[in-house]
Coordinates of C-alpha atoms in Angstrom, one line a residue:
M143 CA 23.6 36.7 -50.9
T144 CA 26.5 34.5 -52.5
R145 CA 26.1 36.2 -55.9
K146 CA 26.2 39.7 -54.6
K147 CA 29.4 38.9 -52.7
S148 CA 31.0 37.5 -55.9
A149 CA 30.0 40.6 -58.0
L150 CA 31.5 42.7 -55.0
S151 CA 34.5 40.8 -55.5
A152 CA 34.9 41.4 -59.0
L153 CA 34.2 44.9 -58.7
A154 CA 36.9 45.3 -56.2
I155 CA 39.3 43.5 -58.4
L156 CA 38.4 46.0 -61.7
I157 CA 38.9 49.1 -59.5
L158 CA 42.2 47.5 -58.4
C159 CA 43.1 47.0 -62.0
I160 CA 42.4 50.8 -63.1
L161 CA 44.7 52.0 -60.2
L162 CA 47.4 49.8 -61.2
S163 CA 47.1 51.2 -65.0
V164 CA 47.3 54.7 -63.7
M165 CA 50.3 53.8 -61.6
V166 CA 52.1 52.3 -64.5
I167 CA 51.2 55.3 -66.8
S168 CA 52.5 57.8 -64.0
L169 CA 55.9 55.7 -63.6
F170 CA 56.5 55.4 -67.4
N171 CA 55.4 58.8 -68.2
I172 CA 53.3 57.8 -71.1
E173 CA 51.6 60.9 -72.7
G174 CA 49.6 61.8 -75.7
A175 CA 48.3 59.3 -78.3
V176 CA 50.3 56.6 -76.7
N177 CA 48.4 57.2 -73.6
R178 CA 45.2 57.3 -75.0
L179 CA 46.1 54.0 -76.7
I180 CA 47.8 51.9 -74.2
L181 CA 45.7 52.8 -71.3
P182 CA 42.3 51.0 -72.6
V183 CA 44.5 48.2 -73.5
I184 CA 46.0 47.8 -70.0
L185 CA 42.7 48.1 -68.4
F186 CA 41.0 45.4 -70.7
V187 CA 43.8 42.8 -70.0
L188 CA 43.7 43.7 -66.2
S189 CA 40.1 43.5 -66.0
Y190 CA 40.0 40.3 -68.0
T191 CA 42.5 38.8 -65.8
A192 CA 40.7 39.6 -62.8
I193 CA 37.2 38.3 -63.8
Y194 CA 39.1 35.1 -65.0
I195 CA 40.7 34.7 -61.5
N196 CA 37.6 35.2 -59.9
T197 CA 35.6 33.0 -61.8
L198 CA 38.3 30.1 -61.4
T199 CA 38.3 30.6 -57.8
N200 CA 34.4 30.5 -57.6
R201 CA 34.3 27.4 -59.7
T202 CA 37.0 25.7 -57.5
T203 CA 35.3 26.4 -54.3
A204 CA 32.0 25.2 -55.7
H205 CA 33.5 21.9 -56.8
H206 CA 35.0 21.6 -53.3
I207 CA 31.4 22.2 -52.1
N208 CA 29.9 20.0 -54.4
K209 CA 32.2 17.1 -53.6
Q210 CA 31.3 17.4 -50.0
L211 CA 27.5 18.0 -50.7
D212 CA 27.4 14.8 -52.9
I213 CA 28.4 12.8 -49.7
L214 CA 25.8 14.4 -47.7
A215 CA 23.1 13.7 -50.5
G216 CA 23.7 10.0 -49.9
G217 CA 22.1 10.8 -46.5
N218 CA 25.0 11.0 -44.1
F219 CA 24.3 13.9 -42.1
F220 CA 27.2 12.9 -39.7
K221 CA 29.8 14.1 -42.0
T222 CA 31.7 17.3 -41.5
I223 CA 32.8 19.5 -44.5
S224 CA 36.4 20.1 -44.3
T225 CA 37.5 24.0 -44.5
D226 CA 40.1 24.9 -47.1
N227 CA 41.0 28.4 -46.3
K228 CA 42.6 28.5 -49.8
N229 CA 39.4 27.6 -51.6
S230 CA 37.1 29.1 -48.9
F231 CA 34.0 30.6 -50.3
W232 CA 33.1 33.3 -47.8
G233 CA 32.9 30.6 -45.0
I234 CA 30.0 28.9 -46.4
E235 CA 31.5 25.7 -45.2
D236 CA 31.2 26.4 -41.6
K237 CA 27.6 27.6 -42.2
I238 CA 26.9 24.2 -43.7
N239 CA 28.5 22.5 -40.8
S240 CA 26.3 24.5 -38.5
V241 CA 23.4 23.4 -40.5
L242 CA 24.7 20.1 -40.2
Y243 CA 25.0 20.1 -36.5
Q244 CA 21.5 21.4 -36.4
V245 CA 20.4 18.4 -38.3
R246 CA 22.4 15.9 -36.1
K247 CA 20.8 17.6 -33.0
L248 CA 17.4 17.0 -34.5
I249 CA 18.1 13.7 -35.4
A250 CA 19.1 12.7 -31.9
R251 CA 16.4 14.4 -30.5
T252 CA 13.8 13.3 -32.7
S253 CA 15.1 9.6 -32.4
R254 CA 14.8 9.9 -28.8
S255 CA 11.4 11.1 -28.9
T256 CA 10.2 9.0 -31.5
E257 CA 11.5 5.7 -29.7
T258 CA 9.5 7.0 -26.7
T259 CA 6.6 7.8 -28.6
N260 CA 6.6 4.4 -30.8
N261 CA 6.9 2.7 -27.0
M262 CA 4.0 4.9 -25.9
A263 CA 2.0 4.1 -28.8
D264 CA 2.4 0.4 -28.6
E265 CA 1.6 0.5 -24.8
L266 CA -1.4 2.8 -25.4
Y267 CA -2.7 0.2 -28.3
R268 CA -2.4 -2.5 -25.6
Q269 CA -4.0 -0.4 -23.1
M270 CA -7.0 0.6 -25.6
E271 CA -7.2 -3.2 -26.2
D272 CA -7.4 -4.1 -22.6
I273 CA -9.9 -1.2 -22.2
N274 CA -12.1 -2.3 -25.1
I275 CA -12.1 -6.0 -23.8
N276 CA -13.1 -4.6 -20.3
I277 CA -15.7 -2.3 -21.7
E278 CA -17.1 -5.5 -23.4
N279 CA -16.8 -7.2 -20.1
I280 CA -18.4 -4.4 -18.5
Y281 CA -21.3 -4.2 -21.0
S282 CA -22.0 -7.9 -20.5
S283 CA -21.8 -7.5 -16.7
V284 CA -24.2 -4.4 -16.9
N285 CA -26.5 -6.8 -18.9
K286 CA -26.1 -9.3 -16.4
S287 CA -26.6 -6.9 -13.6
L288 CA -29.9 -5.6 -15.1
H289 CA -31.1 -9.3 -15.2
D290 CA -29.9 -10.0 -11.9
I291 CA -31.6 -6.7 -10.5
T292 CA -35.0 -8.0 -11.7
Q293 CA -34.3 -11.3 -10.0
Q294 CA -33.0 -9.7 -6.7
F295 CA -36.0 -7.5 -6.6
S296 CA -38.3 -10.4 -6.7
I297 CA -35.9 -12.6 -4.3
A298 CA -35.9 -9.1 -1.8
Q299 CA -39.7 -9.3 -1.8
S300 CA -39.8 -12.9 -0.9
V301 CA -37.1 -12.3 1.6
L302 CA -39.1 -9.6 3.3
S303 CA -42.0 -11.7 3.8
K304 CA -39.8 -14.6 5.2
M305 CA -37.9 -12.2 7.7
E306 CA -41.4 -11.0 8.8
E307 CA -42.4 -14.7 9.4
L308 CA -39.0 -15.1 11.1
S309 CA -39.5 -12.1 13.6
S310 CA -42.9 -13.8 14.7
E311 CA -41.4 -17.3 15.1
S312 CA -38.5 -15.6 16.9
E313 CA -40.9 -14.1 19.3
N314 CA -42.6 -17.3 20.0
T315 CA -39.2 -19.3 20.5
S316 CA -38.4 -16.5 23.1
Y317 CA -41.4 -17.1 25.0
E318 CA -41.3 -20.8 25.1
L319 CA -37.2 -20.5 26.0
H320 CA -38.6 -18.6 29.2
Q321 CA -40.9 -21.3 30.2
F322 CA -38.5 -23.9 29.7
K323 CA -36.1 -21.7 31.8
D324 CA -38.6 -21.8 34.7
I325 CA -38.9 -25.7 34.3
H326 CA -34.9 -25.8 34.3
N327 CA -34.8 -23.8 37.3
E328 CA -37.0 -25.7 39.4
L329 CA -35.2 -28.9 38.3
K330 CA -32.1 -27.4 39.2
K331 CA -33.4 -26.6 42.8
Q332 CA -34.4 -30.2 43.2
V333 CA -31.0 -31.7 42.3
D334 CA -29.4 -29.1 44.7
A335 CA -31.7 -30.4 47.5
S336 CA -30.8 -34.0 46.6
R337 CA -27.1 -33.1 46.6
K338 CA -27.2 -31.7 49.9
N339 CA -29.2 -34.8 51.3
M340 CA -26.6 -37.1 49.8
D341 CA -24.0 -35.2 51.4
S342 CA -25.6 -35.6 54.8
F343 CA -26.4 -39.1 54.1
V344 CA -22.6 -39.5 53.2
T345 CA -21.6 -38.0 56.5
Q346 CA -24.0 -40.4 58.5
V347 CA -22.5 -43.3 56.7
V348 CA -19.0 -42.3 57.4
S349 CA -19.7 -41.9 61.1
I350 CA -21.3 -45.4 61.2
N351 CA -18.5 -46.7 59.5
Q352 CA -16.2 -45.1 61.9
Q353 CA -18.3 -46.8 64.7
E354 CA -17.9 -50.2 63.1
D355 CA -14.3 -49.9 63.1
E356 CA -14.2 -48.9 66.9
K357 CA -16.5 -52.2 67.4
I358 CA -14.0 -54.3 65.6
K359 CA -11.2 -52.9 67.5
K360 CA -13.1 -53.7 70.8
F361 CA -14.0 -57.3 69.7
N362 CA -10.2 -58.0 68.7
Q363 CA -9.2 -56.4 72.2
L364 CA -12.0 -59.3 73.8
T365 CA -10.6 -61.7 71.7
E366 CA -7.1 -61.1 73.1
Q367 CA -8.1 -61.0 76.6
A368 CA -10.2 -64.2 76.4
S369 CA -6.9 -65.8 74.9
S370 CA -5.1 -64.4 78.0
I371 CA -8.0 -65.8 80.6
H372 CA -7.8 -69.1 78.6
Q373 CA -3.7 -69.3 79.0
I374 CA -4.4 -68.5 83.0
V375 CA -7.0 -71.3 83.1
D376 CA -4.6 -73.6 81.6
R377 CA -1.9 -72.7 84.1
V378 CA -4.7 -73.3 87.0
V379 CA -5.3 -76.6 85.4
N380 CA -1.5 -77.3 85.6
I381 CA -1.1 -76.3 88.9
A382 CA -4.4 -78.5 90.3
T383 CA -3.0 -81.4 88.5
Q384 CA 0.4 -80.8 90.4
T385 CA -1.5 -80.3 93.3
N386 CA -3.3 -83.6 93.0
L387 CA -0.1 -85.4 92.4
L388 CA 1.4 -83.8 95.3
A389 CA -1.4 -84.7 97.5
L390 CA -1.2 -88.3 96.3
N391 CA 2.5 -88.3 97.1
A392 CA 1.6 -86.9 100.3
A393 CA -1.1 -89.5 101.1
I394 CA 1.4 -92.0 100.4
E395 CA 4.1 -90.9 102.5
A396 CA 1.4 -90.6 105.3
A397 CA 0.4 -94.1 104.9
R398 CA 4.1 -95.0 105.3
A399 CA 4.3 -93.0 108.3
G400 CA 1.7 -95.1 110.1
E401 CA -0.2 -93.6 112.8
A402 CA 2.0 -90.5 113.2
G403 CA 1.0 -89.7 109.5
K404 CA -2.9 -89.9 109.8
G405 CA -3.5 -86.2 110.4
F406 CA -1.5 -85.4 107.3
A407 CA -3.2 -87.8 105.3
V408 CA -6.5 -86.1 105.9
V409 CA -4.8 -82.9 104.9
A410 CA -3.5 -84.5 101.8
D411 CA -6.8 -85.9 100.9
E412 CA -8.6 -82.4 101.4
I413 CA -5.8 -81.0 98.9
R414 CA -6.2 -83.6 96.5
K415 CA -10.0 -82.9 96.3
L416 CA -9.5 -79.2 96.3
A417 CA -7.2 -79.7 93.4
I418 CA -9.7 -81.9 91.7
Q419 CA -12.5 -79.2 92.1
S420 CA -9.9 -76.6 90.9
S421 CA -9.3 -78.8 87.8
E422 CA -13.0 -79.4 87.1
A423 CA -13.7 -75.7 87.8
S424 CA -10.8 -74.5 85.2
E425 CA -12.4 -77.2 82.6
E426 CA -16.0 -75.3 83.0
I427 CA -14.0 -71.9 82.8
R428 CA -12.4 -73.1 79.8
D429 CA -15.6 -74.1 78.1
V430 CA -17.2 -70.9 78.9
L431 CA -14.2 -68.9 77.4
Q432 CA -14.6 -70.9 74.2
V433 CA -18.1 -70.2 73.8
I434 CA -17.1 -66.5 74.5
I435 CA -14.5 -66.6 71.9
E436 CA -16.4 -67.9 69.5
N437 CA -19.4 -65.5 69.9
I438 CA -16.8 -62.7 69.9
N439 CA -15.6 -64.0 66.4
T440 CA -18.9 -64.4 65.1
A441 CA -19.8 -60.4 66.2
S442 CA -16.2 -59.7 64.8
T443 CA -17.1 -61.2 61.6
F444 CA -20.6 -59.7 61.4
A445 CA -19.0 -56.3 62.3
Y446 CA -16.6 -56.9 59.2
G447 CA -19.2 -57.6 57.0
S448 CA -21.3 -54.8 58.1
K449 CA -18.2 -52.6 57.6
E450 CA -17.7 -54.0 54.0
N451 CA -21.3 -53.2 53.3
M452 CA -21.2 -49.9 54.5
S453 CA -18.2 -49.0 52.6
L454 CA -19.8 -50.1 49.4
I455 CA -22.8 -48.2 50.3
Q456 CA -20.6 -45.2 51.1
A457 CA -18.9 -45.7 47.7
D458 CA -22.2 -45.9 45.9
I459 CA -23.5 -42.9 47.9
E460 CA -20.4 -40.9 46.8
K461 CA -20.7 -41.8 43.0
T462 CA -24.3 -41.0 43.4
S463 CA -23.3 -37.7 44.8
Q464 CA -20.7 -37.2 41.8
D465 CA -23.4 -37.9 39.4
I466 CA -25.7 -35.3 41.0
D467 CA -22.7 -33.1 40.8
G468 CA -22.3 -33.8 37.1
I469 CA -26.1 -33.4 36.7
S470 CA -25.7 -29.8 38.4
T471 CA -22.8 -29.0 36.0
V472 CA -24.9 -30.0 33.2
F473 CA -27.9 -28.0 34.5
N474 CA -25.4 -24.9 34.8
K475 CA -24.4 -25.3 31.1
I476 CA -27.9 -25.8 30.2
D477 CA -28.8 -22.5 32.1
K478 CA -26.0 -20.7 30.2
L479 CA -27.1 -22.2 27.0
I480 CA -30.6 -20.9 27.5
S481 CA -29.4 -17.6 28.3
N482 CA -27.1 -17.6 25.1
I483 CA -29.9 -18.8 23.2
T484 CA -32.5 -16.5 24.5
T485 CA -29.9 -13.5 23.8
I486 CA -29.5 -15.2 20.3
V487 CA -33.2 -15.3 19.5
Q488 CA -33.8 -11.9 20.8
L489 CA -31.0 -10.6 18.7
Q490 CA -32.2 -12.8 15.8
S491 CA -35.8 -11.0 16.2
A492 CA -34.2 -7.7 16.3
A493 CA -32.0 -8.4 13.3
A494 CA -35.0 -10.0 11.4
K495 CA -36.8 -6.8 11.7
E496 CA -33.9 -4.8 10.7
V497 CA -33.4 -7.1 7.9
A498 CA -37.1 -6.5 6.9
V499 CA -36.9 -2.6 7.1
S500 CA -33.4 -3.0 5.2
T501 CA -35.1 -5.3 2.5
E502 CA -37.9 -3.1 2.1
S503 CA -35.4 -0.3 1.4
L504 CA -33.5 -2.6 -0.8
T505 CA -36.5 -3.0 -3.0
N506 CA -36.9 0.6 -3.6
I507 CA -33.1 0.6 -4.4
L508 CA -33.1 -2.1 -6.7
S509 CA -35.9 -0.4 -8.5
N510 CA -34.0 2.7 -8.9
S511 CA -30.8 0.5 -9.9
S512 CA -32.9 -1.0 -12.6
D513 CA -33.4 2.6 -14.2
I514 CA -29.6 3.4 -13.6
A515 CA -28.5 0.2 -15.2
E516 CA -30.5 0.8 -18.3
N517 CA -28.8 4.2 -18.6
N518 CA -25.5 2.8 -17.8
Q519 CA -26.1 0.3 -20.9
N520 CA -26.9 3.1 -23.1
C521 CA -23.6 5.0 -21.8
I522 CA -21.4 2.1 -22.3
K523 CA -22.7 1.7 -25.8
E524 CA -21.5 5.3 -26.7
I525 CA -18.1 4.6 -24.9
K526 CA -17.8 1.3 -26.7
A527 CA -18.1 3.2 -30.1
K528 CA -15.7 6.0 -28.9
A529 CA -13.0 3.3 -27.6
G530 CA -13.2 1.8 -31.1
F531 CA -12.3 5.2 -32.6
L532 CA -9.2 5.5 -30.4
I533 CA -8.0 2.1 -31.0
N534 CA -8.2 3.0 -34.6
S535 CA -6.6 6.4 -34.2
T536 CA -3.8 4.5 -31.8
E537 CA -3.0 2.1 -34.5
T538 CA -2.6 4.9 -37.0
L539 CA -0.2 6.6 -34.5
K540 CA 1.7 3.5 -33.9
N541 CA 2.3 2.7 -37.7
E542 CA 3.1 6.4 -38.5
S543 CA 5.5 6.5 -35.5
S544 CA 7.1 3.3 -36.6
T545 CA 7.5 4.5 -39.9
L546 CA 9.5 7.8 -38.7
N547 CA 11.6 5.7 -36.4
N548 CA 12.5 3.5 -39.3
I549 CA 13.6 6.7 -41.1
L550 CA 15.6 7.9 -38.5
A551 CA 17.1 4.6 -37.9
E552 CA 18.3 4.6 -41.5
L553 CA 19.7 8.2 -41.1
V554 CA 21.8 6.9 -38.2
R555 CA 22.9 3.7 -40.2
E556 CA 24.2 6.0 -42.9
G557 CA 26.3 7.7 -40.2
Q558 CA 27.6 4.2 -39.0
N559 CA 29.3 3.6 -42.3
V560 CA 33.0 4.7 -41.8
S561 CA 35.8 5.0 -44.1
D562 CA 38.9 2.9 -43.9
E563 CA 40.7 6.0 -42.5
I564 CA 38.3 6.2 -39.5
K565 CA 38.6 2.3 -39.1
V566 CA 42.4 2.7 -38.8
E567 CA 42.1 5.8 -36.2
I568 CA 39.8 3.4 -34.1
H569 CA 42.2 0.7 -34.0
S570 CA 44.8 3.4 -33.3
S571 CA 42.7 4.5 -30.5
M572 CA 42.4 0.9 -29.1
D573 CA 46.3 0.5 -29.3
E574 CA 46.5 3.7 -27.1
L575 CA 44.2 2.5 -24.8
K576 CA 45.9 -0.7 -24.2
K577 CA 49.4 1.1 -23.6
L578 CA 47.5 3.1 -20.7
A579 CA 46.2 -0.1 -19.3
K580 CA 49.9 -1.4 -19.1
N581 CA 51.0 1.7 -17.1
K582 CA 52.4 1.1 -13.5
E583 CA 49.8 4.0 -11.9
V584 CA 46.8 2.2 -13.4
L585 CA 48.3 -1.4 -12.4
S586 CA 48.3 0.0 -8.7
M587 CA 44.5 0.1 -8.9
N588 CA 44.8 3.4 -6.8
Q589 CA 42.1 6.0 -7.3
V590 CA 44.2 8.9 -6.6
K591 CA 47.1 7.7 -8.9
I592 CA 45.0 6.9 -11.6
E593 CA 43.0 9.9 -11.8
D594 CA 46.5 12.1 -11.6
Y595 CA 47.9 10.1 -14.4
L596 CA 44.8 10.1 -16.9
S597 CA 44.4 13.8 -16.0
K598 CA 47.8 14.6 -16.9
Y599 CA 47.5 12.1 -20.1
I600 CA 44.3 13.7 -21.4
E601 CA 45.5 17.4 -20.9
T602 CA 48.2 16.5 -23.3
N603 CA 46.3 14.5 -25.6
K604 CA 43.2 16.5 -26.2
G605 CA 41.0 14.9 -28.9
K606 CA 42.3 11.3 -28.8
F607 CA 39.5 10.4 -25.9
S608 CA 36.7 12.5 -24.9
L609 CA 36.1 10.4 -21.7
I610 CA 38.1 7.6 -19.7
Y611 CA 37.3 5.7 -16.6
V612 CA 38.5 2.4 -15.0
L613 CA 36.5 -0.6 -13.4
N614 CA 38.0 -3.1 -10.9
R615 CA 37.7 -6.8 -11.1
D616 CA 34.2 -6.9 -9.9
G617 CA 32.9 -4.1 -12.5
I618 CA 32.8 -1.4 -10.1
Q619 CA 34.2 2.1 -11.1
I620 CA 37.0 3.1 -9.1
I621 CA 37.9 6.7 -10.5
N622 CA 35.8 9.5 -11.1
D623 CA 35.3 10.3 -15.0
I624 CA 38.0 11.8 -16.7
W625 CA 36.7 14.2 -19.2
S626 CA 38.7 15.9 -22.2
S627 CA 36.2 18.8 -21.8
K628 CA 35.7 20.8 -18.7
E629 CA 32.2 21.7 -19.8
D630 CA 31.5 17.9 -19.8
A631 CA 33.2 17.4 -16.6
E632 CA 31.1 20.2 -15.0
R633 CA 27.7 19.2 -16.9
Y634 CA 27.7 15.4 -16.0
Q635 CA 27.6 13.7 -12.5
S636 CA 30.5 11.2 -12.0
S637 CA 29.9 7.4 -12.0
L638 CA 32.3 6.7 -9.4
G639 CA 31.0 3.7 -7.4
V640 CA 28.7 2.6 -10.2
S641 CA 28.5 -1.1 -11.0
Y642 CA 29.0 -2.2 -14.6
K643 CA 29.1 -6.2 -13.8
E644 CA 25.8 -6.7 -15.8
R645 CA 27.0 -4.9 -19.0
D646 CA 28.1 -7.0 -21.9
Y647 CA 31.4 -5.2 -22.6
F648 CA 32.4 -6.1 -19.2
E649 CA 31.8 -9.8 -19.6
K650 CA 33.7 -9.8 -22.7
T651 CA 36.8 -7.9 -21.2
R652 CA 36.9 -10.2 -18.1
N653 CA 37.5 -13.0 -20.4
G654 CA 40.3 -11.2 -21.8
N655 CA 39.1 -9.7 -25.0
D656 CA 39.0 -6.2 -26.5
Y657 CA 35.7 -4.5 -26.7
I658 CA 34.9 -2.0 -29.9
S659 CA 31.1 -0.6 -29.8
K660 CA 29.3 0.0 -32.7
L661 CA 29.1 3.9 -33.8
N662 CA 26.4 5.4 -31.9
I663 CA 24.8 9.2 -31.8
S664 CA 25.7 10.9 -28.6
S665 CA 22.7 12.5 -26.9
Q666 CA 25.1 15.2 -25.4
T667 CA 27.2 16.0 -28.4
Y668 CA 25.0 15.0 -31.3
N669 CA 28.1 13.3 -32.9
M670 CA 28.8 9.7 -33.7
V671 CA 30.8 8.1 -30.6
I672 CA 32.3 4.8 -30.0
S673 CA 33.2 3.1 -26.9
L674 CA 36.5 1.0 -26.5
C675 CA 37.2 -1.3 -23.6
T676 CA 40.2 -3.5 -22.8
P677 CA 41.1 -5.6 -20.0
I678 CA 44.0 -4.7 -17.3
F679 CA 46.2 -7.5 -16.3
N680 CA 48.8 -7.4 -13.6
D681 CA 52.8 -8.8 -13.8
D682 CA 51.1 -12.2 -13.2
R683 CA 48.6 -11.8 -16.1
E684 CA 46.0 -11.9 -13.7
F685 CA 42.7 -10.2 -14.4
I686 CA 42.3 -7.0 -12.2
G687 CA 40.0 -4.4 -13.9
V688 CA 38.9 -2.9 -17.2
M689 CA 40.0 0.4 -18.7
C690 CA 37.1 2.0 -20.9
A691 CA 37.1 5.3 -22.9
S692 CA 34.9 7.0 -25.5
S693 CA 35.9 8.7 -28.5
R694 CA 34.2 11.1 -30.9
I695 CA 34.1 10.1 -34.7
E696 CA 34.5 13.2 -37.0
Q697 CA 33.8 12.0 -40.6

């Protein structure tokens, strides 16, 4: 196609030369022999000149393109061929750049896909190894299961026999428990009757004890009354003694009176006799009262002893009654236990019968399981062989993916090699970013002010940065993404509020250092991009945030 266009260009120049020759002849009125001589010469000169100019132009353009292609031949597909309108060869540079864009696009997409495939291959290989180990374990387990099933079949038959024996023994135990319960109920009735008798006896003892208390009170009263009588007798004796003295004095006075006092002497003598008799009677009464008091004291002492004995008897009876109550409680517990044991034995008997039925079914199942286990063993052998094949295939995929990943990484590394001019451009961009970080609108750390200022800046400085954003001192993005391209702004969601605290570049800039990343291929534009970050300090040199930007590198 290029050669065809070159030939057409030469033909057009030749036709132009012929037309110019005709015009020269017409202008100078060249005729006759001269016309026939000069015209071929003019045509030849003009044609040769036209062909030479066309060839020279093609060679110059080809040399320019070859020079650019030599760079691409080194593997750097991130280079863009510059377009020189003077030496442009029918727009071939633009077509080559378009091809390079598609190559970069292919590298970016393939790199991501290859990295994912490589990771998936690694994970798949690990999973297949785990699966193979699990298959080995399953194979061993199946072999063991087959052996265990055989043993379990024998055990199940033995259990079936034992369950039948247990069911029979449970029925016998249930019958014996019923008999024991009848005996227990009879004993319980006797204990209840004894407890009632003891309660009646306790009531009688309490009544007797109360009667003894009454007797003791009566004896105490008699003792007090006897003491009172004794005191009265003592007074009577005193009176008799005094009366005797008075009678004696009266007799003495009567004797002094002589004949006139004889009658009075007789009366005094009688009074003395009565006094003596009263004294003697009082002594007898005192002796009798003493005997009565002694008898009362003896009876009272006996009553006290009887009361103490009855109290001891009452305490013993009450203790015996409590023991009987305890026995009754124990019998109630035994009654509950017998009921529970009877229920358990009945359930045990029913369970034993069910287990016997289930065990019989189990023997049939185990017999079938043995056949199934043998089939599983054969299936697992086949799965094991296929798993080995998959492991080998996965390992091959892993190796091929790793190789492709290395090739793509090498292509990306070629694009990361930048010229000195680009390095100067990168440092110039960093200097520009530092100036932006010192602006008063940025130092205000106000979202509206910063967004308004950076939007105006990026409108007037298109191409310098493709993206600008600002983080606060905590690593949180405080403004919306400021894109130089409206398409990018509409395509990508804003990162406002996202935390970058754990990112390496934030840690570095927080310590007062600038950050320049390595060249990386953009997954959006398929060009090489570089990230720049610089710390933001206020007037007091306090760290208040970070300004970040991304810039496309055109090589």
